[in-house]
Amino acid sequence: MSEANSIPLLKVSGLRKSFPGVLALRGVSLSLEKGEVLALIGENGAGKSTLMKILAGVQPADEGHYQVDGKNVQFRNVNEAMEQGIALIHQELNLCGNLDLAANIFLGREPTRRGLIDDVEMRSQTEKFLSKVGLNLPVETLAGSLPIGKQQLIEIAKALSCNARVLIMDEPTSSLSQKETETLFGVVKNLRSKGISVIYISHRLGEVKELADRVTVFRDGENAGELKKDQINHPNMVSLMVGRELSEFYDRKRHQPQKNILSVKGLCCPSFPDYPLSLEVHAGEIVGIAGLVGAGRTELLQTIFGVTPALSGTIEIDGEVKNIRSPQAAIRSGIALAPENRKEHGLVLPLSVRENCSLPCLQRDASVGWLNHKMEDRVTKQSVESMKIKTPNNEQKARFLSGGNQQKIVLGKWLAMKPKLLLLDEPTRGIDIGAKREIYKLMEKLAGEGMAILFVSSEMEEVLGMSDRTYVMHEGKISGELKQKELSDKAIMNLATGTLQVA
């Protein structure tokens, strides 16, 4: 990294950006040294993604100044940003799955010879850039055939092919397995050693601590502070992000288990037909499901909710056997599911906050077959107030809200149905630490009111902090059940990896 008195590779100051009803950035500043990994953190809605889009030329700032290598520049579009060596790798990858790696990396910039695409040169260059990110793959490989972790590396190779000096990574590990994440970390560290700078956005503070040379914190569209390498730790980052100390992040009260709400007996999921599953969840209980990626956790919740009907076995709700062959049947039985992918399966993004909040209740509240707009408005108002959804108004399109507020809509719309059993699949994935805290408090409140909650999480701290009991899955089987006093990192990992089986 450059000396402190050197000219930064990238420097922006006084950036201001507003959208209808929202002031997203208020005079923010940021600097980046050559060969530095700068982490940008903050709660959802703090302005991180807006700043990154401005730096990448995706959208212009209303006000502000930009410098690259000490010289004033402008980023009015993506091409101007790329000319300065700045590339953004989006959280949702932009590869064409039906094209091979060479075609993806040079899409729109194909080398030509005598007016025709020079396939030999393009494939040769592709091999060079793939090697820079540690990939040894045939260039003819279709991008859509690769796992998400390797697709992430293809995006990095594509950016390097554009002579990128600054890589902006927005939540790059949100969909990666642990092994894929470790591979990505190795690539980032290697790029840093070669003088390429990285702006790294993540809600996972452990990743930030491992990778970052420096941390810049945003809060409410403004600079909230900065941490040097020796200052980067969990308490300091949390304090700057939320403006207060979070001394007890998981504030649980253990409730006495009440009547049995969910009883699953010999349930065979279509994805793992050879392994019958059995479990129970009582009223007032928060039960976790832990396990590695691919263990069958999401598939279990989807089967209970009727997305993929069970091949055999029984599901009892409140002591009564239910024939759940569809989500509609599950909803009628008092079950609600907040899915892992809220954007694809939990929300209708082009619709408003009002339309999303009231969607499950439309049939219930209909008046002689017509929409009951008074009830719709009442349900929306209750959800927005109780879930503390931050929105300019109830007609705001859901796609314009932060991830945390989108997740609150998903939860709020189901809670309006007053379910007996709430299924949560990765309830805090991709949301900031403040929104996580609010969702944990909501889970605790619902359990205190007697609701049964069954949740899947890949975050060990979340499982340990929120579970009254935990079922651990391994390759489609429930490898063991851990009571609260038995819960530990080691116990969960032993069961999740198949090292230990508990009857």
Short mmCIF file of C-alpha atoms in Angstrom, two decimals:
data_model
loop_
_atom_site.label_atom_id
_atom_site.label_comp_id
_atom_site.label_asym_id
_atom_site.label_seq_id
_atom_site.Cartn_x
_atom_site.Cartn_y
_atom_site.Cartn_z
CA MET A 1 0.00 0.00 0.00
CA SER A 2 1.21 3.56 -0.68
CA GLU A 3 2.71 5.81 1.92
CA ALA A 4 0.34 8.06 3.83
CA ASN A 5 1.53 11.23 2.06
CA SER A 6 1.21 9.79 -1.47
CA ILE A 7 -1.54 10.69 -3.90
CA PRO A 8 -4.50 8.27 -3.58
CA LEU A 9 -5.38 6.15 -6.59
CA LEU A 10 -9.02 7.23 -6.20
CA LYS A 11 -10.50 10.08 -4.23
CA VAL A 12 -14.07 11.42 -4.18
CA SER A 13 -15.45 14.22 -2.03
CA GLY A 14 -18.70 16.06 -1.43
CA LEU A 15 -20.84 13.48 -3.22
CA ARG A 16 -24.54 14.12 -2.98
CA LYS A 17 -27.32 12.01 -4.52
CA SER A 18 -31.09 12.16 -4.11
CA PHE A 19 -33.99 10.09 -5.41
CA PRO A 20 -37.71 10.89 -5.19
CA GLY A 21 -38.42 11.16 -1.48
CA VAL A 22 -34.94 9.97 -0.42
CA LEU A 23 -31.62 11.78 0.12
CA ALA A 24 -29.26 8.84 -0.38
CA LEU A 25 -25.87 10.57 -0.02
CA ARG A 26 -25.07 13.74 1.91
CA GLY A 27 -21.64 15.06 0.97
CA VAL A 28 -19.73 11.81 1.43
CA SER A 29 -16.02 11.32 0.83
CA LEU A 30 -13.83 8.29 0.18
CA SER A 31 -10.20 7.63 -0.75
CA LEU A 32 -8.47 4.48 -1.96
CA GLU A 33 -4.75 3.69 -2.16
CA LYS A 34 -3.07 1.52 -4.77
CA GLY A 35 -3.01 -2.15 -3.71
CA GLU A 36 -5.44 -1.57 -0.83
CA VAL A 37 -8.52 -3.53 0.24
CA LEU A 38 -10.95 -0.93 1.56
CA ALA A 39 -14.07 -2.31 3.22
CA LEU A 40 -17.23 -0.20 3.04
CA ILE A 41 -19.77 -1.11 5.70
CA GLY A 42 -23.01 0.28 7.07
CA GLU A 43 -26.64 -0.61 7.64
CA ASN A 44 -28.96 -1.19 4.70
CA GLY A 45 -29.97 2.19 3.33
CA ALA A 46 -26.73 3.84 4.51
CA GLY A 47 -25.78 4.70 0.92
CA LYS A 48 -23.10 2.09 0.16
CA SER A 49 -24.62 0.70 -3.04
CA THR A 50 -25.52 4.19 -4.27
CA LEU A 51 -21.91 5.31 -3.91
CA MET A 52 -20.63 2.21 -5.71
CA LYS A 53 -22.98 2.77 -8.64
CA ILE A 54 -21.76 6.37 -8.89
CA LEU A 55 -18.11 5.28 -8.83
CA ALA A 56 -18.81 2.71 -11.56
CA GLY A 57 -20.65 5.25 -13.72
CA VAL A 58 -23.97 3.41 -13.48
CA GLN A 59 -25.66 6.58 -12.26
CA PRO A 60 -24.38 10.17 -11.88
CA ALA A 61 -24.01 12.09 -8.64
CA ASP A 62 -25.95 15.33 -8.21
CA GLU A 63 -22.85 17.03 -6.77
CA GLY A 64 -19.27 16.08 -5.98
CA HIS A 65 -15.68 15.85 -7.17
CA TYR A 66 -13.67 12.86 -8.46
CA GLN A 67 -9.92 12.37 -8.74
CA VAL A 68 -7.89 9.48 -10.16
CA ASP A 69 -4.12 9.64 -9.63
CA GLY A 70 -4.59 13.21 -8.40
CA LYS A 71 -6.29 14.39 -11.61
CA ASN A 72 -9.88 15.61 -11.82
CA VAL A 73 -12.15 13.25 -13.79
CA GLN A 74 -15.85 12.62 -14.37
CA PHE A 75 -17.87 9.40 -14.25
CA ARG A 76 -20.94 10.16 -16.36
CA ASN A 77 -21.35 6.60 -17.60
CA VAL A 78 -19.90 3.11 -17.25
CA ASN A 79 -17.46 3.58 -20.14
CA GLU A 80 -15.91 6.66 -18.53
CA ALA A 81 -15.45 4.77 -15.27
CA MET A 82 -13.90 1.82 -17.12
CA GLU A 83 -11.50 4.17 -18.92
CA GLN A 84 -10.21 5.09 -15.46
CA GLY A 85 -9.89 1.41 -14.55
CA ILE A 86 -12.92 1.14 -12.24
CA ALA A 87 -15.15 -1.95 -12.51
CA LEU A 88 -18.18 -2.98 -10.44
CA ILE A 89 -18.95 -6.65 -9.80
CA HIS A 90 -22.65 -6.73 -8.94
CA GLN A 91 -24.15 -8.92 -6.22
CA GLU A 92 -26.40 -10.44 -8.90
CA LEU A 93 -23.93 -11.65 -11.52
CA ASN A 94 -24.32 -10.50 -15.12
CA LEU A 95 -22.98 -13.45 -17.10
CA CYS A 96 -24.74 -14.94 -20.14
CA GLY A 97 -25.25 -18.56 -19.17
CA ASN A 98 -25.64 -19.76 -22.76
CA LEU A 99 -22.28 -18.32 -23.89
CA ASP A 100 -18.83 -19.78 -23.25
CA LEU A 101 -16.22 -18.17 -21.01
CA ALA A 102 -14.36 -16.43 -23.82
CA ALA A 103 -17.56 -14.90 -25.18
CA ASN A 104 -18.57 -13.70 -21.72
CA ILE A 105 -15.24 -12.13 -20.85
CA PHE A 106 -14.96 -10.21 -24.13
CA LEU A 107 -18.67 -9.58 -24.73
CA GLY A 108 -18.96 -6.35 -26.72
CA ARG A 109 -15.16 -6.01 -26.89
CA GLU A 110 -14.27 -8.99 -29.09
CA PRO A 111 -10.84 -8.74 -30.77
CA THR A 112 -11.13 -8.66 -34.55
CA ARG A 113 -9.00 -9.49 -37.51
CA ARG A 114 -9.90 -8.32 -41.00
CA GLY A 115 -13.33 -7.35 -39.76
CA LEU A 116 -14.11 -10.75 -38.18
CA ILE A 117 -13.92 -11.91 -34.57
CA ASP A 118 -10.46 -13.31 -33.89
CA ASP A 119 -11.41 -16.47 -31.96
CA VAL A 120 -7.80 -17.59 -31.56
CA GLU A 121 -6.75 -14.30 -29.94
CA MET A 122 -9.89 -14.15 -27.78
CA ARG A 123 -9.37 -17.67 -26.43
CA SER A 124 -5.67 -17.04 -25.80
CA GLN A 125 -6.45 -13.85 -23.85
CA THR A 126 -9.24 -15.60 -21.95
CA GLU A 127 -6.85 -18.30 -20.74
CA LYS A 128 -4.49 -15.59 -19.47
CA PHE A 129 -7.17 -13.81 -17.47
CA LEU A 130 -8.64 -17.04 -16.10
CA SER A 131 -5.22 -17.98 -14.77
CA LYS A 132 -5.06 -14.65 -12.92
CA VAL A 133 -8.06 -15.69 -10.83
CA GLY A 134 -6.86 -19.25 -10.32
CA LEU A 135 -9.18 -20.95 -12.82
CA ASN A 136 -7.99 -23.72 -15.09
CA LEU A 137 -11.05 -24.30 -17.26
CA PRO A 138 -11.59 -24.89 -20.99
CA VAL A 139 -12.56 -21.55 -22.53
CA GLU A 140 -15.39 -23.38 -24.35
CA THR A 141 -17.14 -24.05 -21.01
CA LEU A 142 -20.65 -22.55 -20.84
CA ALA A 143 -20.84 -19.97 -18.04
CA GLY A 144 -24.24 -21.28 -16.92
CA SER A 145 -22.79 -24.73 -16.22
CA LEU A 146 -20.46 -23.41 -13.50
CA PRO A 147 -21.29 -23.11 -9.78
CA ILE A 148 -21.89 -19.62 -8.46
CA GLY A 149 -18.43 -19.37 -6.87
CA LYS A 150 -16.65 -19.91 -10.19
CA GLN A 151 -19.05 -17.54 -11.93
CA GLN A 152 -17.94 -14.91 -9.41
CA LEU A 153 -14.32 -15.49 -10.44
CA ILE A 154 -15.30 -15.23 -14.13
CA GLU A 155 -16.73 -11.78 -13.38
CA ILE A 156 -13.41 -10.78 -11.80
CA ALA A 157 -11.50 -12.11 -14.83
CA LYS A 158 -13.82 -10.07 -17.06
CA ALA A 159 -13.03 -6.92 -15.07
CA LEU A 160 -9.29 -7.60 -15.27
CA SER A 161 -9.57 -7.99 -19.04
CA CYS A 162 -10.73 -4.35 -19.10
CA ASN A 163 -7.48 -3.31 -17.36
CA ALA A 164 -9.32 -2.65 -14.11
CA ARG A 165 -7.21 -1.07 -11.37
CA VAL A 166 -10.12 -0.80 -8.92
CA LEU A 167 -12.53 -3.69 -8.35
CA ILE A 168 -15.76 -2.92 -6.50
CA MET A 169 -17.26 -6.06 -4.94
CA ASP A 170 -20.82 -5.81 -3.62
CA GLU A 171 -21.62 -8.62 -1.15
CA PRO A 172 -19.49 -11.08 -3.16
CA THR A 173 -19.89 -14.03 -0.76
CA SER A 174 -23.64 -13.80 -0.12
CA SER A 175 -24.35 -16.91 -2.23
CA LEU A 176 -21.03 -18.74 -1.84
CA SER A 177 -20.18 -21.86 0.15
CA GLN A 178 -17.40 -21.77 2.70
CA LYS A 179 -14.92 -23.33 0.26
CA GLU A 180 -15.88 -20.90 -2.52
CA THR A 181 -15.51 -18.01 -0.09
CA GLU A 182 -12.00 -19.12 0.86
CA THR A 183 -11.07 -19.32 -2.83
CA LEU A 184 -12.38 -15.79 -3.40
CA PHE A 185 -10.38 -14.50 -0.42
CA GLY A 186 -7.23 -15.99 -1.92
CA VAL A 187 -7.90 -14.25 -5.24
CA VAL A 188 -8.52 -10.89 -3.52
CA LYS A 189 -5.28 -11.16 -1.55
CA ASN A 190 -3.37 -12.09 -4.71
CA LEU A 191 -4.81 -9.11 -6.60
CA ARG A 192 -3.84 -6.81 -3.75
CA SER A 193 -0.26 -8.10 -3.89
CA LYS A 194 -0.17 -7.14 -7.59
CA GLY A 195 -1.24 -3.57 -6.92
CA ILE A 196 -4.94 -3.88 -7.76
CA SER A 197 -7.23 -2.10 -5.31
CA VAL A 198 -10.52 -3.53 -4.03
CA ILE A 199 -13.53 -1.82 -2.49
CA TYR A 200 -15.25 -4.60 -0.57
CA ILE A 201 -18.87 -4.25 0.60
CA SER A 202 -20.07 -6.87 3.08
CA HIS A 203 -22.39 -7.31 6.05
CA ARG A 204 -20.21 -10.17 7.27
CA LEU A 205 -17.90 -8.48 9.71
CA GLY A 206 -15.65 -11.52 10.07
CA GLU A 207 -14.80 -11.23 6.37
CA VAL A 208 -14.08 -7.54 6.76
CA LYS A 209 -11.71 -8.19 9.65
CA GLU A 210 -9.81 -10.82 7.65
CA LEU A 211 -9.49 -8.93 4.36
CA ALA A 212 -9.58 -5.19 4.96
CA ASP A 213 -6.58 -2.88 5.26
CA ARG A 214 -8.96 -0.07 6.20
CA VAL A 215 -12.68 0.32 6.87
CA THR A 216 -14.92 3.24 5.92
CA VAL A 217 -18.30 3.33 7.66
CA PHE A 218 -21.49 4.96 6.32
CA ARG A 219 -24.57 5.80 8.37
CA ASP A 220 -27.71 7.46 6.99
CA GLY A 221 -25.98 8.57 3.78
CA GLU A 222 -23.02 10.18 5.54
CA ASN A 223 -19.48 9.27 6.60
CA ALA A 224 -19.73 7.84 10.11
CA GLY A 225 -16.04 7.11 10.64
CA GLU A 226 -12.98 5.18 9.56
CA LEU A 227 -10.97 2.35 11.11
CA LYS A 228 -7.31 1.57 10.47
CA LYS A 229 -6.04 -2.01 10.31
CA ASP A 230 -5.28 -2.30 14.04
CA GLN A 231 -8.70 -0.81 14.93
CA ILE A 232 -10.78 -3.26 12.90
CA ASN A 233 -12.79 -5.39 15.32
CA HIS A 234 -16.43 -6.31 15.82
CA PRO A 235 -17.30 -3.80 18.61
CA ASN A 236 -15.72 -0.84 16.77
CA MET A 237 -17.47 -1.65 13.49
CA VAL A 238 -20.86 -2.17 15.13
CA SER A 239 -20.57 1.03 17.15
CA LEU A 240 -19.85 3.17 14.08
CA MET A 241 -22.55 1.51 11.97
CA VAL A 242 -25.44 1.87 14.38
CA GLY A 243 -24.24 4.79 16.47
CA ARG A 244 -24.54 2.83 19.69
CA GLU A 245 -23.15 -0.21 21.48
CA LEU A 246 -24.84 -3.57 21.00
CA SER A 247 -23.61 -5.26 24.15
CA GLU A 248 -26.18 -8.06 24.04
CA PHE A 249 -26.90 -8.82 20.41
CA TYR A 250 -29.00 -11.95 21.02
CA ASP A 251 -31.36 -10.97 23.84
CA ARG A 252 -33.18 -14.25 24.41
CA LYS A 253 -35.57 -15.25 27.14
CA ARG A 254 -36.10 -19.00 27.36
CA HIS A 255 -39.81 -19.77 27.33
CA GLN A 256 -41.36 -22.88 28.77
CA PRO A 257 -42.33 -25.11 25.80
CA GLN A 258 -46.09 -25.33 25.39
CA LYS A 259 -48.26 -27.59 23.25
CA ASN A 260 -46.86 -29.26 20.16
CA ILE A 261 -47.56 -27.11 17.07
CA LEU A 262 -45.56 -28.99 14.41
CA SER A 263 -44.94 -32.72 14.38
CA VAL A 264 -43.19 -34.18 11.33
CA LYS A 265 -43.02 -37.98 11.20
CA GLY A 266 -41.16 -39.99 8.56
CA LEU A 267 -41.31 -37.14 6.03
CA CYS A 268 -39.52 -37.93 2.77
CA CYS A 269 -38.53 -34.89 0.69
CA PRO A 270 -38.32 -35.37 -3.11
CA SER A 271 -34.69 -34.18 -3.05
CA PHE A 272 -33.64 -36.88 -0.54
CA PRO A 273 -36.25 -39.66 -0.91
CA ASP A 274 -34.24 -42.28 1.01
CA TYR A 275 -34.06 -40.36 4.29
CA PRO A 276 -37.29 -39.97 6.31
CA LEU A 277 -37.22 -36.95 8.62
CA SER A 278 -38.90 -36.46 11.97
CA LEU A 279 -38.96 -33.37 14.19
CA GLU A 280 -41.14 -31.31 16.51
CA VAL A 281 -41.63 -27.63 17.30
CA HIS A 282 -43.67 -26.42 20.28
CA ALA A 283 -45.53 -23.18 20.83
CA GLY A 284 -43.21 -20.49 22.18
CA GLU A 285 -40.13 -22.29 20.87
CA ILE A 286 -37.46 -21.14 18.41
CA VAL A 287 -35.89 -24.18 16.77
CA GLY A 288 -32.90 -23.90 14.46
CA ILE A 289 -31.87 -26.10 11.54
CA ALA A 290 -28.12 -26.08 10.94
CA GLY A 291 -25.96 -27.80 8.36
CA LEU A 292 -23.68 -27.20 5.41
CA VAL A 293 -24.82 -25.98 1.98
CA GLY A 294 -26.64 -28.83 0.22
CA ALA A 295 -27.59 -30.64 3.42
CA GLY A 296 -31.31 -30.41 2.60
CA ARG A 297 -32.38 -27.67 5.02
CA THR A 298 -34.21 -25.47 2.50
CA GLU A 299 -35.77 -28.55 0.91
CA LEU A 300 -37.21 -29.58 4.29
CA LEU A 301 -38.90 -26.20 4.80
CA GLN A 302 -40.24 -26.23 1.24
CA THR A 303 -41.72 -29.68 1.79
CA ILE A 304 -43.41 -28.65 5.03
CA PHE A 305 -44.83 -25.61 3.18
CA GLY A 306 -46.03 -27.70 0.24
CA VAL A 307 -43.76 -26.17 -2.41
CA THR A 308 -42.43 -29.67 -3.08
CA PRO A 309 -45.02 -32.10 -1.65
CA ALA A 310 -43.70 -34.95 0.49
CA LEU A 311 -43.34 -38.42 -1.02
CA SER A 312 -44.44 -40.01 2.25
CA GLY A 313 -44.79 -39.31 5.95
CA THR A 314 -47.12 -37.05 7.92
CA ILE A 315 -47.27 -33.40 8.98
CA GLU A 316 -49.34 -32.59 12.06
CA ILE A 317 -50.29 -29.03 12.91
CA ASP A 318 -51.69 -28.47 16.38
CA GLY A 319 -52.26 -32.21 16.76
CA GLU A 320 -54.16 -32.64 13.48
CA VAL A 321 -52.73 -34.42 10.42
CA LYS A 322 -52.69 -32.08 7.43
CA ASN A 323 -52.55 -33.05 3.77
CA ILE A 324 -50.19 -30.30 2.58
CA ARG A 325 -49.72 -30.61 -1.19
CA SER A 326 -49.42 -26.91 -1.98
CA PRO A 327 -48.52 -23.59 -0.33
CA GLN A 328 -52.25 -22.73 -0.30
CA ALA A 329 -52.91 -25.81 1.82
CA ALA A 330 -50.04 -24.85 4.13
CA ILE A 331 -51.40 -21.32 4.56
CA ARG A 332 -54.87 -22.71 5.37
CA SER A 333 -53.19 -24.92 8.00
CA GLY A 334 -51.62 -21.91 9.70
CA ILE A 335 -48.09 -22.14 8.24
CA ALA A 336 -46.09 -19.25 6.76
CA LEU A 337 -42.71 -19.37 5.01
CA ALA A 338 -40.26 -16.49 4.55
CA PRO A 339 -38.06 -17.93 1.77
CA GLU A 340 -34.29 -17.70 1.38
CA ASN A 341 -34.44 -15.66 -1.82
CA ARG A 342 -36.76 -12.80 -0.93
CA LYS A 343 -36.37 -11.03 -4.30
CA GLU A 344 -37.45 -14.03 -6.37
CA HIS A 345 -39.81 -15.87 -4.03
CA GLY A 346 -40.78 -13.49 -1.21
CA LEU A 347 -41.73 -10.26 -2.96
CA VAL A 348 -43.20 -8.93 -6.17
CA LEU A 349 -40.58 -6.22 -6.64
CA PRO A 350 -42.46 -4.04 -9.20
CA LEU A 351 -45.43 -3.80 -6.81
CA SER A 352 -45.74 -1.24 -4.03
CA VAL A 353 -45.20 -1.71 -0.31
CA ARG A 354 -48.99 -1.72 0.11
CA GLU A 355 -49.59 -4.34 -2.55
CA ASN A 356 -46.88 -6.63 -1.15
CA CYS A 357 -47.92 -6.27 2.48
CA SER A 358 -51.56 -7.11 1.75
CA LEU A 359 -51.01 -9.79 -0.91
CA PRO A 360 -51.60 -12.91 1.27
CA CYS A 361 -54.67 -11.31 2.87
CA LEU A 362 -56.55 -10.34 -0.31
CA GLN A 363 -58.76 -13.41 -0.46
CA ARG A 364 -59.34 -13.45 3.29
CA ASP A 365 -60.35 -9.79 3.37
CA ALA A 366 -62.26 -9.69 0.06
CA SER A 367 -65.75 -8.18 0.14
CA VAL A 368 -68.19 -10.13 -2.05
CA GLY A 369 -65.36 -11.04 -4.39
CA TRP A 370 -64.00 -7.48 -4.60
CA LEU A 371 -60.81 -6.09 -3.10
CA ASN A 372 -61.41 -4.49 0.28
CA HIS A 373 -59.22 -1.40 0.02
CA LYS A 374 -59.93 -0.27 3.59
CA MET A 375 -58.70 -3.59 4.96
CA GLU A 376 -55.74 -3.50 2.57
CA ASP A 377 -54.72 -0.07 3.87
CA ARG A 378 -55.23 -1.21 7.48
CA VAL A 379 -53.06 -4.32 7.04
CA THR A 380 -50.34 -2.28 5.35
CA LYS A 381 -50.35 0.39 8.06
CA GLN A 382 -50.10 -2.27 10.78
CA SER A 383 -47.20 -4.01 8.99
CA VAL A 384 -45.27 -0.80 8.34
CA GLU A 385 -45.69 0.36 11.94
CA SER A 386 -45.11 -2.95 13.71
CA MET A 387 -42.16 -3.96 11.50
CA LYS A 388 -40.71 -0.41 11.42
CA ILE A 389 -40.44 -0.51 7.63
CA LYS A 390 -38.60 2.58 6.37
CA THR A 391 -40.39 3.80 3.26
CA PRO A 392 -41.23 7.30 1.96
CA ASN A 393 -44.85 6.13 1.57
CA ASN A 394 -46.86 2.96 1.15
CA GLU A 395 -46.95 3.37 -2.63
CA GLN A 396 -43.15 3.13 -2.93
CA LYS A 397 -42.08 0.22 -5.18
CA ALA A 398 -40.59 -2.61 -3.13
CA ARG A 399 -37.55 -2.84 -5.40
CA PHE A 400 -36.38 0.61 -4.26
CA LEU A 401 -36.17 -0.36 -0.57
CA SER A 402 -33.09 -1.69 1.19
CA GLY A 403 -32.65 -5.43 1.75
CA GLY A 404 -33.54 -5.14 5.41
CA ASN A 405 -36.78 -3.32 4.70
CA GLN A 406 -37.66 -5.79 1.96
CA GLN A 407 -37.21 -8.61 4.46
CA LYS A 408 -39.47 -6.81 6.93
CA ILE A 409 -42.20 -6.67 4.26
CA VAL A 410 -41.87 -10.42 3.71
CA LEU A 411 -42.24 -11.09 7.43
CA GLY A 412 -44.95 -8.50 7.95
CA LYS A 413 -47.22 -9.82 5.20
CA TRP A 414 -47.16 -13.31 6.73
CA LEU A 415 -47.61 -12.12 10.30
CA ALA A 416 -50.79 -10.36 9.15
CA MET A 417 -52.15 -13.88 8.53
CA LYS A 418 -51.50 -14.76 12.21
CA PRO A 419 -49.82 -18.13 11.52
CA LYS A 420 -49.33 -20.83 14.14
CA LEU A 421 -45.99 -21.88 12.65
CA LEU A 422 -43.46 -19.50 11.08
CA LEU A 423 -40.79 -21.01 8.83
CA LEU A 424 -37.75 -18.77 8.23
CA ASP A 425 -35.10 -19.66 5.64
CA GLU A 426 -31.94 -17.58 6.18
CA PRO A 427 -33.97 -14.74 7.76
CA THR A 428 -31.06 -12.28 7.97
CA ARG A 429 -29.09 -13.08 4.80
CA GLY A 430 -27.77 -9.96 3.07
CA ILE A 431 -29.08 -7.46 5.62
CA ASP A 432 -27.16 -5.18 7.95
CA ILE A 433 -26.43 -5.66 11.61
CA GLY A 434 -29.08 -3.19 12.80
CA ALA A 435 -31.83 -4.88 10.77
CA LYS A 436 -30.63 -8.27 12.03
CA ARG A 437 -31.05 -7.07 15.58
CA GLU A 438 -34.62 -5.98 14.84
CA ILE A 439 -35.50 -9.36 13.31
CA TYR A 440 -34.01 -11.19 16.30
CA LYS A 441 -36.14 -9.05 18.63
CA LEU A 442 -39.19 -9.84 16.50
CA MET A 443 -38.49 -13.59 16.68
CA GLU A 444 -38.17 -13.32 20.46
CA LYS A 445 -41.42 -11.34 20.71
CA LEU A 446 -43.34 -13.84 18.55
CA ALA A 447 -42.04 -16.78 20.58
CA GLY A 448 -43.09 -14.97 23.76
CA GLU A 449 -46.60 -14.69 22.31
CA GLY A 450 -46.72 -18.45 21.72
CA MET A 451 -45.81 -18.75 18.04
CA ALA A 452 -43.73 -21.75 16.94
CA ILE A 453 -40.68 -20.78 14.86
CA LEU A 454 -38.49 -23.09 12.79
CA PHE A 455 -35.55 -21.36 11.10
CA VAL A 456 -32.64 -22.27 8.84
CA SER A 457 -29.38 -20.35 9.14
CA SER A 458 -25.85 -20.73 7.82
CA GLU A 459 -24.49 -18.29 10.42
CA MET A 460 -23.18 -20.21 13.39
CA GLU A 461 -23.57 -17.27 15.80
CA GLU A 462 -27.21 -16.91 14.78
CA VAL A 463 -27.97 -20.57 15.44
CA LEU A 464 -26.20 -20.51 18.79
CA GLY A 465 -27.74 -17.20 19.83
CA MET A 466 -31.37 -17.75 18.81
CA SER A 467 -32.11 -21.47 19.14
CA ASP A 468 -33.88 -23.19 22.03
CA ARG A 469 -33.02 -26.44 20.25
CA THR A 470 -31.25 -27.19 16.99
CA TYR A 471 -31.62 -30.01 14.47
CA VAL A 472 -28.46 -30.55 12.42
CA MET A 473 -28.66 -31.96 8.88
CA HIS A 474 -26.04 -33.81 6.85
CA GLU A 475 -26.60 -34.96 3.25
CA GLY A 476 -30.38 -35.07 3.57
CA LYS A 477 -30.51 -36.70 7.01
CA ILE A 478 -31.09 -35.24 10.47
CA SER A 479 -27.78 -36.25 12.00
CA GLY A 480 -28.68 -35.09 15.48
CA GLU A 481 -30.64 -32.83 17.80
CA LEU A 482 -28.91 -30.49 20.25
CA LYS A 483 -30.66 -28.97 23.25
CA GLN A 484 -29.74 -25.41 24.19
CA LYS A 485 -27.19 -26.45 26.83
CA GLU A 486 -25.52 -28.79 24.30
CA LEU A 487 -25.13 -26.15 21.59
CA SER A 488 -21.59 -25.25 20.54
CA ASP A 489 -19.65 -24.62 17.34
CA LYS A 490 -17.89 -27.95 17.67
CA ALA A 491 -21.04 -29.98 18.37
CA ILE A 492 -22.84 -28.50 15.35
CA MET A 493 -19.89 -28.96 12.99
CA ASN A 494 -19.36 -32.58 14.08
CA LEU A 495 -22.96 -33.35 13.17
CA ALA A 496 -22.99 -31.16 10.03
CA THR A 497 -19.94 -32.90 8.58
CA GLY A 498 -21.06 -36.42 9.46
CA THR A 499 -18.20 -36.80 11.94
CA LEU A 500 -20.67 -37.70 14.66
CA GLN A 501 -24.19 -39.14 14.45
CA VAL A 502 -26.60 -38.70 17.34
CA ALA A 503 -29.66 -40.94 17.53
#
